[in-house]
Amino acid sequence: MMLFTQAMGLPVITADEAEPLGRVEALTIDARSRSIACLRLSGAPKHATAVAWNAVEAVGRDAVIVRSRTAADPGQSGFPVHREALGHRILTEHGAAHGTVKDIAFDPATGEVRTLYTAFGDIPGDRLLGLGSYAVVVGA
């Protein structure tokens, strides 16, 4: 497992030429599949601003390796709109508050969201139902 907070700021480099593409600025979650859809990059002036998760070869403690310059413009590639989950409130499907998201654990091989960590306790990733600008919604 890896945490979102551990992935933030990691350099993103290509496997074929070891070319730096930027750093992980954010991870965009696709709530339908309960997995990471793409990496949002910062510091990538000559490259696109996002890399699809299926282009990721490996995520380690020191870097993220992608197959090649398989980066795409998030506005045109079908990536979900980025909604920040960290720090946002959590509501159950019945509207009950469950604190805020402190961190998120994901499988670095598949991008699957495994656990949402809150001050009120851990929530399994398979309970994730939605992610919007107001809240993260989870099944009760």
Coordinates of N, CA, C and O in Angstrom, one line a residue:
M1 N 0.8 -1.2 0.0 CA 0.0 0.0 0.0 C 0.9 1.3 0.0 O 2.0 1.2 0.5
M2 N 0.3 2.3 -0.5 CA 1.0 3.6 -0.5 C -0.1 4.7 -0.2 O -1.3 4.5 -0.5
L3 N 0.3 5.7 0.4 CA -0.6 6.8 0.8 C -0.5 7.9 -0.2 O 0.6 8.2 -0.8
F4 N -1.6 8.7 -0.4 CA -1.6 9.8 -1.3 C -0.5 10.8 -0.8 O 0.2 11.3 -1.7
T5 N -0.4 11.0 0.5 CA 0.6 12.0 1.0 C 2.0 11.6 0.7 O 2.9 12.4 0.5
Q6 N 2.3 10.3 0.5 CA 3.6 9.8 0.2 C 3.9 10.0 -1.3 O 5.0 10.2 -1.7
A7 N 2.8 9.9 -2.1 CA 3.0 10.1 -3.6 C 3.2 11.5 -4.0 O 3.8 11.8 -5.0
M8 N 2.6 12.5 -3.2 CA 2.7 13.9 -3.6 C 4.1 14.3 -3.7 O 4.9 14.1 -2.8
G9 N 4.4 15.0 -4.8 CA 5.8 15.6 -4.9 C 6.8 14.6 -5.5 O 7.9 15.0 -5.8
L10 N 6.4 13.3 -5.7 CA 7.4 12.4 -6.3 C 7.7 12.8 -7.7 O 6.8 13.2 -8.5
P11 N 9.0 12.7 -8.2 CA 9.3 12.9 -9.6 C 8.6 11.9 -10.5 O 8.6 10.7 -10.1
V12 N 8.2 12.3 -11.6 CA 7.6 11.3 -12.6 C 8.6 11.3 -13.8 O 9.0 12.4 -14.4
I13 N 9.1 10.1 -14.1 CA 10.1 10.0 -15.2 C 9.7 8.9 -16.1 O 9.0 8.0 -15.8
T14 N 10.2 9.0 -17.4 CA 9.9 7.9 -18.4 C 10.8 6.7 -18.2 O 12.0 6.9 -17.8
A15 N 10.3 5.5 -18.5 CA 11.1 4.3 -18.4 C 12.1 4.2 -19.5 O 13.2 3.8 -19.3
D16 N 11.7 4.7 -20.7 CA 12.6 4.4 -21.9 C 13.8 5.4 -21.9 O 14.9 5.0 -22.3
E17 N 13.6 6.6 -21.5 CA 14.8 7.6 -21.6 C 15.1 8.2 -20.3 O 16.0 9.1 -20.2
A18 N 14.5 7.8 -19.2 CA 14.7 8.4 -17.9 C 14.5 9.9 -17.9 O 15.2 10.6 -17.3
E19 N 13.6 10.4 -18.7 CA 13.3 11.8 -18.9 C 12.4 12.3 -17.8 O 11.3 11.7 -17.7
P20 N 12.7 13.3 -17.1 CA 11.7 13.8 -16.1 C 10.5 14.5 -16.8 O 10.7 15.3 -17.8
L21 N 9.3 14.2 -16.3 CA 8.1 14.8 -16.9 C 7.5 15.8 -15.9 O 6.7 16.6 -16.3
G22 N 7.9 15.8 -14.7 CA 7.4 16.7 -13.7 C 7.3 16.0 -12.3 O 8.0 15.0 -12.1
R23 N 6.5 16.6 -11.5 CA 6.3 16.0 -10.1 C 4.8 15.7 -9.9 O 3.9 16.4 -10.5
V24 N 4.4 14.7 -9.1 CA 3.0 14.5 -8.8 C 2.5 15.6 -8.0 O 3.0 15.9 -6.9
E25 N 1.5 16.3 -8.5 CA 0.9 17.4 -7.8 C -0.4 16.9 -7.2 O -0.8 17.3 -6.1
A26 N -1.1 16.0 -7.8 CA -2.4 15.4 -7.3 C -2.6 14.1 -8.0 O -2.1 13.8 -9.1
L27 N -3.5 13.3 -7.3 CA -4.0 12.1 -7.9 C -5.5 12.2 -8.1 O -6.2 12.6 -7.2
T28 N -5.9 12.0 -9.3 CA -7.4 12.1 -9.6 C -8.0 10.8 -9.5 O -7.6 9.8 -10.1
I29 N -9.1 10.7 -8.7 CA -9.8 9.5 -8.4 C -11.0 9.4 -9.3 O -11.8 10.4 -9.5
D30 N -11.2 8.3 -9.9 CA -12.5 7.9 -10.6 C -13.4 7.2 -9.6 O -13.1 6.0 -9.3
A31 N -14.4 7.9 -9.1 CA -15.2 7.3 -8.0 C -16.0 6.0 -8.5 O -16.2 5.1 -7.8
R32 N -16.3 6.0 -9.8 CA -17.0 4.8 -10.3 C -16.2 3.6 -10.2 O -16.7 2.5 -9.9
S33 N -14.9 3.7 -10.6 CA -14.1 2.5 -10.5 C -13.3 2.3 -9.2 O -12.6 1.4 -9.0
R34 N -13.5 3.4 -8.4 CA -12.8 3.4 -7.1 C -11.3 3.3 -7.2 O -10.6 2.5 -6.5
S35 N -10.7 4.0 -8.2 CA -9.3 3.9 -8.5 C -8.8 5.2 -9.0 O -9.6 6.1 -9.4
I36 N -7.5 5.3 -9.1 CA -6.8 6.5 -9.6 C -7.0 6.5 -11.1 O -6.6 5.5 -11.8
A37 N -7.5 7.6 -11.7 CA -7.6 7.7 -13.1 C -6.3 8.3 -13.8 O -6.0 7.9 -14.8
C38 N -5.7 9.3 -13.1 CA -4.5 9.9 -13.6 C -3.7 10.6 -12.5 O -4.2 10.9 -11.4
L39 N -2.5 10.9 -12.9 CA -1.6 11.7 -12.1 C -1.6 13.1 -12.7 O -1.5 13.3 -13.9
R40 N -1.8 14.1 -11.8 CA -1.7 15.5 -12.3 C -0.3 15.9 -12.0 O 0.3 15.7 -10.9
L41 N 0.4 16.6 -12.9 CA 1.8 17.0 -12.8 C 2.0 18.5 -12.6 O 1.2 19.3 -13.1
S42 N 3.0 18.8 -11.9 CA 3.5 20.2 -11.8 C 4.9 20.2 -12.3 O 5.6 19.2 -12.4
G43 N 5.4 21.4 -12.7 CA 6.7 21.6 -13.1 C 7.0 20.9 -14.4 O 8.1 20.4 -14.6
A44 N 6.0 20.8 -15.3 CA 6.2 20.1 -16.6 C 5.9 21.1 -17.7 O 4.9 20.9 -18.4
P45 N 6.7 22.1 -17.9 CA 6.4 23.1 -18.9 C 6.3 22.6 -20.3 O 5.5 23.1 -21.1
K46 N 7.1 21.6 -20.7 CA 7.1 21.2 -22.1 C 6.3 19.9 -22.3 O 6.2 19.4 -23.4
H47 N 5.6 19.5 -21.3 CA 4.8 18.3 -21.4 C 3.4 18.6 -20.9 O 3.1 19.6 -20.4
A48 N 2.5 17.6 -21.2 CA 1.1 17.8 -20.7 C 1.1 17.8 -19.2 O 2.0 17.4 -18.5
T49 N -0.1 18.1 -18.7 CA -0.3 18.2 -17.2 C -0.8 17.0 -16.5 O -1.0 17.0 -15.3
A50 N -1.0 15.9 -17.3 CA -1.6 14.7 -16.6 C -1.1 13.4 -17.4 O -0.8 13.5 -18.5
V51 N -1.0 12.4 -16.6 CA -0.6 11.1 -17.2 C -1.7 10.1 -16.7 O -2.0 9.9 -15.5
A52 N -2.2 9.3 -17.7 CA -3.2 8.3 -17.4 C -2.6 7.2 -16.5 O -1.4 6.9 -16.7
W53 N -3.4 6.7 -15.6 CA -2.9 5.7 -14.7 C -2.4 4.5 -15.5 O -1.4 3.8 -15.1
N54 N -3.1 4.1 -16.6 CA -2.6 2.9 -17.3 C -1.3 3.1 -18.0 O -0.7 2.1 -18.5
A55 N -0.7 4.3 -18.0 CA 0.6 4.5 -18.5 C 1.7 4.4 -17.4 O 2.9 4.4 -17.7
V56 N 1.3 4.2 -16.2 CA 2.2 4.1 -15.0 C 2.8 2.6 -15.0 O 2.1 1.7 -15.0
E57 N 4.1 2.6 -15.0 CA 4.8 1.3 -14.9 C 5.0 0.9 -13.4 O 4.8 -0.2 -13.0
A58 N 5.4 1.9 -12.6 CA 5.7 1.6 -11.2 C 5.6 2.9 -10.4 O 5.9 4.0 -10.8
V59 N 5.2 2.7 -9.1 CA 5.2 3.8 -8.1 C 6.0 3.3 -7.0 O 5.7 2.3 -6.3
G60 N 7.1 4.0 -6.7 CA 8.0 3.7 -5.6 C 8.1 4.8 -4.6 O 7.4 5.8 -4.8
R61 N 8.9 4.6 -3.6 CA 9.0 5.6 -2.6 C 9.8 6.8 -3.1 O 9.7 7.9 -2.5
D62 N 10.6 6.6 -4.2 CA 11.4 7.7 -4.7 C 11.0 8.3 -6.0 O 11.4 9.4 -6.4
A63 N 10.1 7.6 -6.8 CA 9.7 8.1 -8.1 C 8.6 7.3 -8.6 O 8.3 6.2 -8.2
V64 N 7.9 7.9 -9.6 CA 6.9 7.3 -10.4 C 7.5 7.1 -11.8 O 8.0 8.0 -12.4
I65 N 7.4 5.9 -12.3 CA 7.9 5.5 -13.7 C 6.8 5.3 -14.6 O 5.9 4.6 -14.3
V66 N 6.8 6.0 -15.7 CA 5.8 5.9 -16.8 C 6.4 5.3 -18.0 O 7.6 5.4 -18.2
R67 N 5.6 4.6 -18.8 CA 6.1 3.9 -20.0 C 6.9 4.8 -20.9 O 7.9 4.5 -21.4
S68 N 6.3 6.0 -21.3 CA 6.9 6.9 -22.2 C 6.2 8.3 -22.0 O 5.6 8.5 -20.9
R69 N 6.3 9.1 -22.9 CA 5.6 10.4 -22.8 C 4.1 10.3 -23.0 O 3.5 11.1 -23.7
T70 N 3.5 9.3 -22.5 CA 2.1 9.0 -22.7 C 1.3 10.0 -21.8 O 0.6 9.5 -20.9
A71 N 1.5 11.2 -22.0 CA 0.8 12.2 -21.2 C -0.3 12.8 -22.1 O -0.1 12.9 -23.3
A72 N -1.3 13.3 -21.5 CA -2.4 13.8 -22.2 C -3.0 15.0 -21.5 O -2.9 15.2 -20.3
D73 N -3.6 15.9 -22.3 CA -4.3 17.1 -21.8 C -5.6 16.6 -21.1 O -6.4 16.0 -21.7
P74 N -5.7 16.9 -19.8 CA -6.8 16.3 -19.0 C -8.2 16.9 -19.5 O -9.2 16.3 -19.3
G75 N -8.2 18.0 -20.2 CA -9.4 18.6 -20.7 C -9.9 17.9 -21.9 O -11.1 18.0 -22.2
Q76 N -9.1 17.1 -22.6 CA -9.5 16.5 -23.8 C -9.4 15.0 -23.8 O -9.7 14.3 -24.8
S77 N -8.9 14.4 -22.7 CA -8.6 13.0 -22.7 C -9.7 12.1 -22.1 O -9.5 10.9 -22.1
G78 N -10.7 12.7 -21.6 CA -11.7 11.8 -20.9 C -11.4 11.6 -19.4 O -12.1 10.8 -18.8
F79 N -10.4 12.2 -18.9 CA -10.1 12.0 -17.4 C -11.3 12.6 -16.7 O -11.8 13.6 -17.1
P80 N -11.6 12.1 -15.5 CA -12.6 12.7 -14.7 C -12.1 14.1 -14.2 O -10.9 14.3 -14.1
V81 N -13.1 15.0 -13.9 CA -12.7 16.3 -13.4 C -12.0 16.0 -12.0 O -12.4 15.2 -11.3
H82 N -10.9 16.8 -11.8 CA -10.1 16.6 -10.6 C -10.9 17.2 -9.4 O -11.2 18.4 -9.5
R83 N -11.2 16.4 -8.4 CA -11.8 16.9 -7.2 C -10.8 16.4 -6.1 O -10.5 15.2 -5.9
E84 N -10.3 17.4 -5.3 CA -9.4 17.0 -4.2 C -10.2 16.3 -3.1 O -11.2 16.8 -2.6
A85 N -9.7 15.2 -2.7 CA -10.3 14.4 -1.6 C -9.7 14.7 -0.3 O -10.4 14.8 0.7
L86 N -8.4 14.9 -0.2 CA -7.7 15.1 1.0 C -8.2 16.4 1.7 O -8.3 17.4 1.0
G87 N -8.6 16.3 2.9 CA -9.1 17.5 3.6 C -10.5 17.8 3.5 O -11.1 18.7 4.1
H88 N -11.2 17.0 2.6 CA -12.6 17.3 2.4 C -13.5 16.4 3.3 O -13.1 15.4 3.8
R89 N -14.7 17.0 3.6 CA -15.6 16.3 4.5 C -16.1 15.0 3.8 O -16.1 14.8 2.6
I90 N -16.5 14.1 4.7 CA -17.0 12.8 4.3 C -18.5 12.7 4.7 O -18.8 13.0 5.9
L91 N -19.4 12.3 3.8 CA -20.8 12.1 4.2 C -21.2 10.7 3.8 O -20.7 10.2 2.7
T92 N -22.0 10.1 4.6 CA -22.6 8.8 4.1 C -23.7 9.0 3.1 O -24.1 10.2 3.0
E93 N -24.1 8.0 2.5 CA -25.1 8.1 1.5 C -26.5 8.6 2.1 O -27.3 9.1 1.4
H94 N -26.5 8.5 3.4 CA -27.7 9.0 4.2 C -27.5 10.4 4.7 O -28.4 10.9 5.4
G95 N -26.4 11.1 4.4 CA -26.2 12.4 4.8 C -25.5 12.6 6.2 O -25.3 13.7 6.6
A96 N -25.1 11.5 6.8 CA -24.4 11.6 8.1 C -22.9 12.0 7.9 O -22.3 11.4 7.1
A97 N -22.5 13.0 8.7 CA -21.1 13.4 8.6 C -20.1 12.3 9.2 O -20.5 11.7 10.2
H98 N -19.0 12.1 8.6 CA -18.0 11.1 9.1 C -16.6 11.8 9.1 O -15.6 11.1 8.7
G99 N -16.5 13.0 9.5 CA -15.2 13.7 9.6 C -14.7 14.1 8.2 O -15.4 14.4 7.3
T100 N -13.4 14.2 8.1 CA -12.7 14.6 6.9 C -11.6 13.6 6.5 O -11.2 12.8 7.3
V101 N -11.3 13.6 5.2 CA -10.3 12.7 4.7 C -8.9 13.2 5.1 O -8.5 14.3 4.8
K102 N -8.2 12.4 5.9 CA -6.9 12.7 6.4 C -5.8 12.2 5.4 O -4.8 12.8 5.1
D103 N -6.1 11.0 4.8 CA -5.2 10.4 3.8 C -5.9 9.2 3.1 O -7.0 8.8 3.6
I104 N -5.4 8.8 2.0 CA -6.0 7.7 1.3 C -4.9 6.7 0.9 O -3.8 7.1 0.4
A105 N -5.1 5.4 1.2 CA -4.2 4.3 0.8 C -4.7 3.8 -0.5 O -5.9 3.6 -0.7
F106 N -3.7 3.5 -1.4 CA -4.0 2.9 -2.7 C -3.0 1.8 -3.0 O -1.9 1.8 -2.5
D107 N -3.4 0.9 -3.9 CA -2.5 -0.1 -4.4 C -1.6 0.5 -5.5 O -2.1 0.9 -6.5
P108 N -0.3 0.6 -5.2 CA 0.6 1.2 -6.2 C 0.6 0.4 -7.6 O 1.0 1.0 -8.6
A109 N 0.3 -0.8 -7.6 CA 0.3 -1.6 -8.8 C -0.9 -1.4 -9.7 O -0.9 -1.3 -10.9
T110 N -2.1 -1.2 -9.0 CA -3.4 -1.1 -9.8 C -4.0 0.2 -9.7 O -4.9 0.6 -10.5
G111 N -3.6 1.1 -8.7 CA -4.3 2.3 -8.5 C -5.6 2.3 -7.7 O -6.3 3.3 -7.5
E112 N -6.0 1.1 -7.3 CA -7.2 0.9 -6.6 C -7.2 1.6 -5.2 O -6.2 1.4 -4.5
V113 N -8.2 2.3 -4.9 CA -8.4 3.0 -3.6 C -8.7 1.9 -2.6 O -9.7 1.2 -2.7
R114 N -7.9 1.8 -1.5 CA -8.1 0.7 -0.6 C -8.7 1.2 0.7 O -9.6 0.5 1.3
T115 N -8.3 2.4 1.2 CA -8.8 2.9 2.5 C -8.8 4.4 2.5 O -7.8 5.0 2.1
L116 N -9.8 5.0 3.1 CA -9.9 6.4 3.4 C -9.7 6.5 4.9 O -10.4 5.9 5.7
Y117 N -8.7 7.3 5.3 CA -8.4 7.5 6.7 C -9.0 8.8 7.2 O -8.8 9.8 6.6
T118 N -9.7 8.7 8.3 CA -10.4 9.8 8.9 C -10.1 9.8 10.4 O -9.7 8.8 11.0
A119 N -10.4 10.9 11.1 CA -10.3 11.0 12.5 C -11.3 10.1 13.2 O -11.1 9.7 14.4
F120 N -12.4 9.7 12.5 CA -13.5 8.9 13.1 C -13.3 7.4 12.8 O -14.1 6.6 13.1
G121 N -12.2 7.1 12.1 CA -12.0 5.7 11.8 C -11.7 5.5 10.3 O -11.9 6.4 9.5
D122 N -11.3 4.3 9.9 CA -10.9 4.0 8.6 C -12.2 3.5 7.8 O -13.0 2.9 8.4
I123 N -12.2 3.9 6.5 CA -13.4 3.5 5.7 C -12.8 2.7 4.5 O -11.9 3.2 3.8
P124 N -13.2 1.5 4.3 CA -12.7 0.7 3.2 C -13.0 1.4 1.8 O -14.1 2.0 1.6
G125 N -12.1 1.3 0.9 CA -12.2 2.0 -0.4 C -13.4 1.5 -1.2 O -13.9 2.3 -2.0
D126 N -13.9 0.3 -1.0 CA -15.0 -0.2 -1.7 C -16.3 0.4 -1.3 O -17.4 0.2 -1.9
R127 N -16.3 1.3 -0.3 CA -17.5 2.0 0.1 C -17.6 3.4 -0.5 O -18.6 4.1 -0.4
L128 N -16.5 3.8 -1.3 CA -16.5 5.1 -2.0 C -17.6 5.1 -3.0 O -17.7 4.2 -3.9
L129 N -18.5 6.1 -3.0 CA -19.6 6.2 -3.9 C -19.5 7.4 -4.8 O -19.9 7.3 -6.0
G130 N -18.9 8.5 -4.3 CA -18.8 9.7 -5.1 C -17.8 10.6 -4.5 O -17.4 10.6 -3.4
L131 N -17.4 11.6 -5.4 CA -16.4 12.6 -5.0 C -16.8 13.9 -5.7 O -16.7 13.9 -6.9
G132 N -17.2 14.9 -4.9 CA -17.6 16.1 -5.5 C -16.8 17.3 -4.9 O -15.9 17.1 -4.1
S133 N -17.2 18.5 -5.3 CA -16.6 19.7 -4.7 C -17.0 19.9 -3.2 O -16.2 20.6 -2.5
Y134 N -18.1 19.4 -2.8 CA -18.5 19.6 -1.4 C -18.1 18.5 -0.5 O -17.7 18.7 0.6
A135 N -18.1 17.2 -1.0 CA -17.8 16.1 0.0 C -17.4 14.8 -0.8 O -17.7 14.7 -2.0
V136 N -16.9 13.9 0.0 CA -16.7 12.5 -0.5 C -17.8 11.8 0.1 O -18.2 11.9 1.3
V137 N -18.5 11.0 -0.8 CA -19.7 10.3 -0.3 C -19.3 8.8 -0.3 O -18.8 8.2 -1.2
V138 N -19.7 8.2 0.9 CA -19.4 6.8 1.1 C -20.7 6.0 1.5 O -21.6 6.6 2.0
G139 N -20.7 4.7 1.2 CA -21.8 3.9 1.6 C -21.8 3.7 3.1 O -20.7 3.7 3.7
A140 N -23.0 3.6 3.7 CA -23.1 3.4 5.1 C -22.6 2.1 5.6 O -22.5 1.1 5.0

